[in-house]
Coordinates of C-alpha atoms and ligand atoms in Angstrom, one line a residue:
M10 CA -17.5 1.8 -20.4
F11 CA -15.4 5.0 -20.0
K12 CA -14.1 6.6 -23.2
R13 CA -11.5 8.7 -21.4
I14 CA -9.8 8.7 -17.9
L15 CA -7.6 11.1 -16.1
V16 CA -4.7 9.7 -14.0
A17 CA -4.2 11.9 -11.0
N18 CA -0.7 10.6 -10.3
R19 CA 2.8 10.4 -11.6
G20 CA 5.7 7.9 -12.2
E21 CA 5.4 4.1 -12.3
I22 CA 1.7 3.9 -11.2
A23 CA 0.6 6.6 -13.7
L24 CA 2.3 4.5 -16.4
R25 CA 0.8 1.3 -15.1
I26 CA -2.7 2.8 -15.4
F27 CA -2.0 4.3 -18.9
R28 CA -1.0 0.8 -20.0
A29 CA -4.2 -0.8 -18.7
C30 CA -6.3 1.9 -20.3
R31 CA -4.6 1.5 -23.7
E32 CA -5.4 -2.2 -23.6
L33 CA -9.0 -1.5 -22.7
G34 CA -9.3 1.0 -25.6
I35 CA -9.7 3.9 -23.1
E36 CA -8.0 7.2 -23.8
T37 CA -5.9 8.8 -21.1
V38 CA -5.2 12.2 -19.8
A39 CA -2.1 12.8 -17.7
I40 CA -1.3 15.5 -15.3
F41 CA 2.2 16.6 -14.4
S42 CA 4.0 19.1 -12.3
E43 CA 6.8 21.4 -13.5
A44 CA 9.3 18.8 -12.1
D45 CA 7.8 16.1 -14.3
R46 CA 7.4 18.2 -17.5
G47 CA 8.7 16.3 -20.5
A48 CA 9.1 12.9 -18.7
A49 CA 9.0 10.1 -21.2
Y50 CA 6.1 8.2 -19.6
L51 CA 3.8 11.1 -20.2
A52 CA 4.0 10.4 -23.9
L53 CA 2.1 7.1 -23.2
A54 CA -1.0 9.2 -22.3
D55 CA -3.1 10.8 -25.1
E56 CA -2.9 14.2 -23.5
A57 CA -1.1 15.9 -20.6
Y58 CA -1.8 19.0 -18.6
C59 CA 0.5 20.8 -16.2
V60 CA -1.1 21.3 -12.7
G61 CA 1.6 23.4 -11.1
P62 CA 5.0 23.7 -9.5
P63 CA 7.1 20.8 -8.3
K64 CA 5.9 20.6 -4.7
A65 CA 3.1 18.0 -4.5
A66 CA 1.0 20.3 -2.3
D67 CA 1.0 22.9 -5.1
S68 CA 0.3 20.4 -8.0
Y69 CA -0.7 16.7 -7.5
L70 CA -2.6 17.5 -4.3
K71 CA -4.4 20.6 -5.6
I72 CA -8.0 19.4 -6.0
D73 CA -9.2 22.4 -8.0
R74 CA -6.3 22.1 -10.5
V75 CA -6.8 18.3 -10.9
I76 CA -10.5 18.8 -11.5
S77 CA -9.8 21.6 -14.0
A78 CA -7.6 19.3 -15.9
A79 CA -10.3 16.6 -15.8
E80 CA -12.9 19.2 -17.2
I81 CA -10.6 20.5 -19.9
G82 CA -9.5 16.9 -20.8
N83 CA -13.2 16.0 -20.9
V84 CA -12.8 12.7 -19.0
Q85 CA -15.6 10.6 -17.4
A86 CA -13.4 9.2 -14.6
I87 CA -10.3 9.8 -12.5
H88 CA -7.9 7.1 -11.3
P89 CA -6.0 8.4 -8.3
G90 CA -3.3 5.7 -8.1
Y91 CA -1.8 5.5 -4.6
G92 CA -0.6 8.3 -2.3
F93 CA -1.5 11.9 -3.2
L94 CA -5.4 12.1 -3.4
A95 CA -6.0 8.4 -3.4
E96 CA -7.6 8.2 0.1
N97 CA -8.9 11.8 0.3
A98 CA -12.7 11.3 0.8
H99 CA -13.3 15.0 0.1
F100 CA -11.6 14.7 -3.3
A101 CA -13.9 11.6 -4.1
E102 CA -16.9 13.7 -3.1
V103 CA -15.8 16.6 -5.3
C104 CA -15.4 14.2 -8.2
R105 CA -18.9 13.0 -7.6
S106 CA -20.4 16.5 -7.5
C107 CA -18.6 17.2 -10.8
N108 CA -20.1 14.1 -12.3
I109 CA -16.7 12.5 -12.7
E110 CA -16.4 8.9 -11.5
F111 CA -13.7 8.4 -8.9
I112 CA -12.1 5.0 -9.5
G113 CA -12.1 3.7 -6.0
P114 CA -14.6 3.3 -3.2
S115 CA -17.5 5.7 -2.4
H116 CA -16.5 8.8 -0.5
E117 CA -18.7 7.6 2.3
A118 CA -16.8 4.3 2.6
M119 CA -13.5 6.2 2.5
Q120 CA -14.6 8.6 5.2
L121 CA -15.7 5.7 7.4
L122 CA -12.5 3.7 6.9
G123 CA -10.2 6.7 7.3
D124 CA -11.4 6.7 10.9
K125 CA -9.4 3.8 12.3
N126 CA -11.5 3.5 15.5
A127 CA -14.7 3.3 13.3
A128 CA -13.0 0.6 11.1
R129 CA -12.1 -1.3 14.3
C130 CA -15.7 -1.2 15.5
L131 CA -16.9 -2.3 12.1
A132 CA -14.5 -5.2 12.2
K133 CA -15.8 -6.3 15.6
K134 CA -19.4 -6.1 14.2
A135 CA -18.3 -8.3 11.3
G136 CA -16.8 -10.9 13.6
V137 CA -13.2 -10.1 12.4
P138 CA -10.6 -10.5 15.2
T139 CA -9.2 -7.2 16.5
V140 CA -6.4 -6.6 19.0
P141 CA -7.7 -6.5 22.6
G142 CA -8.1 -2.9 23.5
S143 CA -10.6 -0.1 24.2
E144 CA -14.2 -0.4 23.4
G145 CA -14.3 2.7 21.1
L146 CA -12.4 5.9 21.8
V147 CA -10.6 6.6 25.1
E148 CA -11.9 9.9 26.6
G149 CA -9.7 10.4 29.6
E150 CA -6.7 9.2 31.5
A151 CA -8.7 7.2 34.1
Q152 CA -10.6 5.3 31.4
A153 CA -7.3 4.6 29.5
Q154 CA -5.8 3.2 32.7
R155 CA -8.7 0.9 33.3
V156 CA -8.4 -0.5 29.8
A157 CA -4.6 -0.8 30.1
H158 CA -5.0 -2.8 33.4
E159 CA -7.7 -5.0 31.8
I160 CA -5.6 -5.9 28.7
G161 CA -2.2 -5.5 30.4
F162 CA 0.9 -3.5 29.4
P163 CA 2.5 -2.7 27.1
V164 CA -0.2 -0.8 25.2
L165 CA -0.3 1.2 22.0
V166 CA -2.1 4.6 22.0
K167 CA -3.3 5.1 18.4
A168 CA -4.7 8.1 16.7
S169 CA -8.1 7.4 15.1
A170 CA -7.1 9.6 12.2
G171 CA -3.6 8.0 11.9
G172 CA -2.7 4.8 10.2
G173 CA 0.3 3.4 8.4
G174 CA 2.3 3.8 11.5
R175 CA 1.6 7.5 12.0
G176 CA 0.2 8.7 15.3
M177 CA 1.1 5.8 17.5
R178 CA 2.7 5.8 21.0
L179 CA 3.9 2.9 23.1
A180 CA 3.3 2.8 26.8
L181 CA 4.9 0.3 29.2
N182 CA 3.3 1.5 32.5
D183 CA 0.8 3.9 34.0
L184 CA 3.2 6.8 34.1
A185 CA 4.2 6.3 30.5
L186 CA 0.6 6.0 29.5
K187 CA -0.3 9.4 30.9
S188 CA 2.4 11.1 28.8
A189 CA 1.7 8.9 25.7
L190 CA -1.9 10.0 25.8
Q191 CA -1.0 13.7 26.1
Q192 CA 1.6 13.4 23.3
A193 CA -0.5 11.4 21.0
R194 CA -3.5 13.7 21.5
A195 CA -1.5 16.9 20.8
E196 CA 0.3 15.3 17.8
A197 CA -2.9 13.9 16.3
G198 CA -4.8 17.2 16.8
A199 CA -2.0 19.1 15.1
A200 CA -1.3 16.6 12.3
F201 CA -4.8 15.4 11.4
G202 CA -7.1 18.0 13.0
N203 CA -8.6 15.1 14.9
A204 CA -7.4 14.3 18.4
D205 CA -9.4 11.1 18.9
L206 CA -7.5 8.2 20.4
Y207 CA -8.0 4.5 21.1
L208 CA -6.0 1.8 22.9
E209 CA -4.7 -1.6 21.8
K210 CA -2.5 -4.2 23.4
Y211 CA 0.9 -4.0 21.9
I212 CA 1.7 -7.0 19.8
A213 CA 5.5 -7.4 19.9
R214 CA 7.4 -8.4 16.7
P215 CA 4.3 -9.2 14.6
R216 CA 4.2 -10.2 10.9
H217 CA 2.3 -8.0 8.5
V218 CA -0.1 -9.9 6.3
E219 CA -2.7 -8.2 4.1
V220 CA -5.6 -9.5 2.0
Q221 CA -6.5 -8.0 -1.4
I222 CA -10.2 -7.7 -2.1
L223 CA -12.3 -6.6 -5.0
A224 CA -16.0 -5.7 -4.7
D225 CA -18.4 -4.6 -7.5
H226 CA -21.7 -2.6 -7.4
H227 CA -23.7 -5.8 -7.9
G228 CA -23.0 -7.3 -4.4
H229 CA -20.1 -9.5 -5.5
T230 CA -17.1 -9.4 -3.2
V231 CA -14.0 -11.6 -3.7
H232 CA -10.6 -11.9 -2.0
L233 CA -7.4 -12.4 -4.0
F234 CA -5.5 -14.0 -1.2
E235 CA -2.8 -12.5 0.9
R236 CA 0.5 -10.6 0.6
D237 CA 3.2 -10.8 3.3
C238 CA 4.7 -7.3 3.8
T239 CA 6.7 -8.0 6.9
I240 CA 10.0 -6.8 5.5
Q241 CA 9.8 -3.1 6.3
R242 CA 12.0 -0.3 7.4
R243 CA 10.4 2.6 9.3
H244 CA 7.0 1.7 7.9
Q245 CA 8.4 1.6 4.3
K246 CA 7.9 -1.8 2.7
L247 CA 11.0 -3.2 1.0
V248 CA 9.9 -6.7 0.0
E249 CA 6.4 -8.2 -0.5
E250 CA 5.4 -11.7 -1.4
S251 CA 2.5 -14.1 -1.8
P252 CA 1.8 -16.6 -0.4
A253 CA 2.8 -15.6 3.1
P254 CA 5.5 -18.0 4.2
R255 CA 4.7 -20.2 7.2
L256 CA 1.1 -19.2 7.3
P257 CA -1.0 -22.2 8.1
E258 CA -3.6 -22.9 5.4
E259 CA -6.4 -22.7 8.0
T260 CA -5.3 -19.3 9.2
R261 CA -4.9 -18.1 5.7
R262 CA -8.5 -19.2 4.8
A263 CA -9.9 -17.6 7.9
M264 CA -8.1 -14.3 7.2
C265 CA -9.3 -14.1 3.6
E266 CA -12.9 -14.9 4.7
A267 CA -12.7 -12.3 7.5
A268 CA -11.5 -9.7 5.0
V269 CA -14.5 -10.4 2.8
R270 CA -16.9 -10.1 5.7
L271 CA -15.4 -6.7 6.7
V272 CA -15.6 -5.3 3.2
R273 CA -19.3 -6.4 3.0
Q274 CA -20.0 -4.9 6.4
A275 CA -18.5 -1.5 5.2
D276 CA -20.5 -1.5 1.9
Y277 CA -17.1 -1.1 0.3
T278 CA -16.6 -1.3 -3.4
N279 CA -13.6 -1.4 -5.8
A280 CA -10.2 -2.6 -4.8
G281 CA -9.1 -2.6 -1.2
T282 CA -6.6 -4.2 1.2
V283 CA -7.4 -5.5 4.6
E284 CA -4.3 -5.3 6.8
F285 CA -3.6 -7.7 9.6
I286 CA -0.8 -8.3 12.1
V287 CA 0.0 -11.9 13.0
D288 CA 1.6 -12.6 16.4
G289 CA 4.1 -15.3 17.4
Q290 CA 1.3 -17.8 18.1
G291 CA -0.1 -17.4 14.7
D292 CA -3.1 -15.4 15.9
Y293 CA -4.2 -12.7 13.5
F294 CA -5.8 -9.3 14.2
F295 CA -7.3 -6.7 11.9
I296 CA -5.4 -3.4 11.9
E297 CA -6.8 -1.2 9.1
L298 CA -8.5 -1.3 5.7
N299 CA -6.5 0.6 2.9
A300 CA -9.0 2.1 0.5
R301 CA -6.7 2.3 -2.6
I302 CA -4.7 0.2 -5.0
Q303 CA -1.4 -0.5 -3.3
V304 CA 2.2 -0.3 -4.5
E305 CA 2.6 -4.1 -4.1
H306 CA -0.6 -5.0 -6.1
P307 CA 1.6 -6.7 -8.9
V308 CA 2.4 -9.5 -6.4
T309 CA -1.3 -10.4 -6.4
E310 CA -1.6 -10.0 -10.1
M311 CA 1.1 -12.5 -10.7
V312 CA -0.3 -15.2 -8.5
T313 CA -3.9 -14.8 -9.6
G314 CA -3.5 -13.7 -13.2
I315 CA -6.0 -10.9 -12.6
D316 CA -5.2 -7.4 -13.7
L317 CA -6.2 -5.3 -10.7
I318 CA -6.1 -1.9 -12.5
K319 CA -8.5 -3.2 -15.2
A320 CA -10.7 -4.7 -12.5
Q321 CA -10.9 -1.3 -10.8
I322 CA -11.9 0.5 -14.0
L323 CA -14.5 -2.1 -14.8
V324 CA -16.0 -1.9 -11.3
A325 CA -16.0 1.9 -11.4
A326 CA -17.9 1.8 -14.7
G327 CA -20.6 -0.3 -13.1
E328 CA -19.6 -3.6 -14.7
P329 CA -20.0 -6.8 -12.6
L330 CA -16.8 -8.6 -11.7
P331 CA -16.1 -11.0 -14.6
F332 CA -15.2 -13.8 -12.1
G333 CA -16.4 -15.3 -8.9
Q334 CA -14.4 -16.4 -5.8
E335 CA -14.1 -20.0 -7.2
D336 CA -12.5 -18.6 -10.3
V337 CA -9.7 -16.9 -8.3
Q338 CA -6.9 -19.4 -8.1
H339 CA -3.5 -18.9 -6.4
C340 CA -0.7 -20.1 -8.5
G341 CA 3.0 -20.3 -7.5
A342 CA 4.9 -17.7 -5.6
A343 CA 5.5 -14.1 -6.4
M344 CA 7.8 -11.6 -4.8
E345 CA 8.4 -7.8 -5.3
C346 CA 11.4 -5.7 -4.4
R347 CA 11.0 -2.0 -4.3
I348 CA 13.9 -0.2 -6.0
N349 CA 14.4 3.2 -4.3
A350 CA 16.8 6.0 -5.2
E351 CA 18.2 5.9 -1.7
D352 CA 21.7 5.3 -0.2
P353 CA 21.5 2.2 2.1
E354 CA 25.0 3.0 3.4
H355 CA 23.8 6.3 4.8
G356 CA 20.5 5.6 6.5
C357 CA 18.6 5.2 3.2
R358 CA 18.7 8.9 2.6
P359 CA 17.2 10.0 -0.8
S360 CA 19.7 9.9 -3.7
P361 CA 18.2 12.0 -6.4
G362 CA 20.1 12.6 -9.7
V363 CA 20.3 11.6 -13.3
I364 CA 20.3 7.9 -14.3
Q365 CA 23.4 7.6 -16.4
R366 CA 23.0 3.9 -17.4
L367 CA 20.1 1.5 -16.9
I368 CA 20.1 -2.2 -17.6
V369 CA 16.7 -3.9 -16.8
P370 CA 16.5 -7.6 -16.0
G371 CA 14.2 -9.8 -18.0
G372 CA 13.6 -13.5 -18.7
F373 CA 11.1 -16.0 -17.5
G374 CA 8.8 -14.8 -14.7
V375 CA 10.4 -11.3 -14.4
R376 CA 8.4 -8.0 -14.5
F377 CA 9.9 -4.5 -14.0
D378 CA 7.3 -1.8 -13.4
S379 CA 9.0 1.5 -13.8
H380 CA 8.8 4.8 -15.6
V381 CA 12.6 5.4 -15.6
H382 CA 15.2 5.2 -18.4
A383 CA 18.8 6.2 -19.0
G384 CA 18.9 10.0 -18.9
Y385 CA 15.9 10.2 -16.5
E386 CA 16.3 12.6 -13.7
V387 CA 15.0 11.4 -10.3
S388 CA 13.5 14.4 -8.6
P389 CA 14.0 15.2 -4.9
Y390 CA 10.4 16.3 -4.7
Y391 CA 8.7 12.9 -4.6
D392 CA 8.8 9.4 -3.2
S393 CA 12.2 7.8 -3.9
M394 CA 10.7 4.6 -5.4
I395 CA 11.9 4.4 -9.0
G396 CA 10.7 0.9 -9.9
K397 CA 9.4 -2.4 -8.7
L398 CA 11.0 -5.7 -9.6
I399 CA 8.5 -8.5 -9.5
V400 CA 9.1 -12.2 -10.1
H401 CA 6.7 -15.1 -10.4
Q402 CA 7.9 -18.7 -10.0
P403 CA 6.4 -22.1 -9.1
T404 CA 7.8 -22.1 -5.5
R405 CA 9.2 -19.5 -3.0
R406 CA 12.7 -21.1 -3.3
E407 CA 12.7 -20.4 -7.1
A408 CA 11.2 -17.0 -6.6
I409 CA 14.1 -16.0 -4.3
A410 CA 16.6 -17.4 -6.8
C411 CA 15.0 -15.6 -9.7
M412 CA 14.9 -12.3 -7.6
R413 CA 18.6 -12.7 -6.8
R414 CA 19.4 -13.3 -10.4
S415 CA 17.3 -10.3 -11.5
L416 CA 18.7 -7.9 -8.9
A417 CA 22.2 -8.9 -10.0
E418 CA 21.2 -8.1 -13.6
L419 CA 19.7 -4.8 -12.7
R420 CA 22.2 -2.0 -13.2
I421 CA 21.4 1.7 -12.4
D422 CA 24.3 4.1 -12.6
G423 CA 24.3 7.7 -11.6
L424 CA 22.6 7.4 -8.2
K425 CA 22.5 5.1 -5.2
T426 CA 19.7 2.6 -4.9
T427 CA 18.5 0.1 -2.3
T428 CA 19.5 -2.9 -4.6
S429 CA 22.4 -3.9 -2.4
L430 CA 20.3 -3.9 0.8
L431 CA 17.6 -6.0 -1.0
M432 CA 20.3 -8.5 -2.0
K433 CA 21.4 -8.8 1.6
I434 CA 17.9 -9.4 2.7
L435 CA 17.4 -12.2 0.1
D436 CA 20.7 -13.8 1.3
H437 CA 19.7 -13.8 4.9
P438 CA 19.0 -17.3 6.3
D439 CA 16.0 -16.1 8.4
F440 CA 14.4 -14.5 5.3
I441 CA 15.1 -17.7 3.3
D442 CA 13.4 -19.7 6.2
G443 CA 10.5 -17.2 6.4
K444 CA 11.4 -16.7 10.0
V445 CA 11.0 -12.9 10.1
D446 CA 9.0 -10.2 11.9
T447 CA 8.6 -6.5 11.5
T448 CA 11.9 -5.8 13.4
F449 CA 13.9 -8.0 11.0
I450 CA 15.6 -5.0 9.2
E451 CA 16.5 -3.0 12.3
R452 CA 17.8 -6.1 14.1
N453 CA 20.1 -7.0 11.2
W454 CA 21.3 -3.8 9.7
R455 CA 22.2 -0.3 10.9
T456 CA 20.3 1.4 8.1
Ligands
LIG25 C1 0.4 -2.5 15.9 C2 1.6 -3.1 16.3 C3 1.6 -3.8 17.5 N1 0.5 -3.9 18.2 N2 -0.7 -2.6 16.7 C4 2.2 0.0 12.3 C5 1.6 0.4 11.0 C6 0.1 0.4 11.2 N3 -0.6 0.0 10.1 C7 -0.1 -0.6 12.4 N4 1.2 -0.8 12.9 C8 1.4 -1.6 14.0 N5 0.3 -1.8 14.8 C9 -0.6 -3.3 17.8 N6 -1.7 -3.4 18.6 C10 2.7 -3.0 15.5 C11 2.6 -2.2 14.3 C12 3.8 -2.1 13.6 C13 3.9 -2.7 12.3 C14 2.8 -3.3 11.7 C15 2.9 -3.8 10.4 C16 4.1 -3.7 9.8 C17 5.2 -3.1 10.3 C18 5.1 -2.6 11.6 C19 6.2 -1.9 12.1 C20 6.1 -1.4 13.4 C21 4.9 -1.5 14.1

């Protein structure tokens, strides 16, 4: 097992990883930018090194500086958390060449899955349902038109190097397809340095359901059931839960099994998430495989009782998973609300500042994953998420009641937060009935 790990991240996820390491008896090395210097959560690491100025591009994203901190800190492994360098295949490769274990998939698997067209082809090969669309990349306009006529409009032009909603263009007809292709190609080339495009039929108002998987280096792959992340605003998730409401047991089993087949096909190891969209008929389609631990991983931890961060560390150290598929049981209902320092009255614009007063909810089945405290200054430089409120209850009804109670207890003075919007979501009859799709927020609130 590792003696010492560097956490190449900040905020709540860095703290989450320090805590797991402490329980495993592993020492931790933190990195921080000038903006995070002196932050209280850093005291929960054994050592901390500054890696540069506030801008992420000059600090948390600087591979040479992160590696320097790892060398000086004398660590055997790096946990990247989410965001920043988490899905950077080059960084994983640099780690390997420096003889530092990257706690995540191999750089080869990351490279492969970072290419959304390649991932889609892999899914087909594994017998995982994909959205009807192009057979591989679209080369020219004529080919794109042929595909569009085959599958029918509307179609989505997607950048192979995109993902997470970036680099997509909707086309309703031939004329729009021509400009969608041009725009998408130019944008993808500029943003990702890769202009490859593919085509999919546009699934209107889908639900977003993802399957958590874990795979070790001994050929064991398990799923940890699904999370429903349909409640989003501009591709930012607001509420996540498990089980997915109104998902037939048969569909759920098929999706979970499909996720495992895909992960095996990709020779993927460590933790990953297979993302699907589910249409109005209940048909599901593979969208992409996220090669990282995700923000919403606590939802799965609550319903399975499995610590995903510890599992990632064990797997990276070459240990076999200490449980098989039959040992993974889904118990009750869990829900997570992301608490962002944003003003829901003004388009969810960031609301940085000093937290003047903080009251954290507690009680049965309540978990608050956060690095903030009264007196903490929320910086404008990073993601506005300041905490995650997670509840676990026997049923969804009870989880909603517990979340409402917990949101009402949560008090954060000094800056605006998304708490009021979250409460409105939890009060909405369609949310309570589980009758939502990815357009739920925009259809109900002018945020
Ligand atoms: C789609 C789609 C409809 N049809 N693909 C957006 C994020 C990226 N992971 C995939 N996305 C979508 N792909 C087809 N063929 C609609 C979306 C989409 C979406 C998906 C999941 C959650 C929220 C979303 C919001 C808008 C669009």
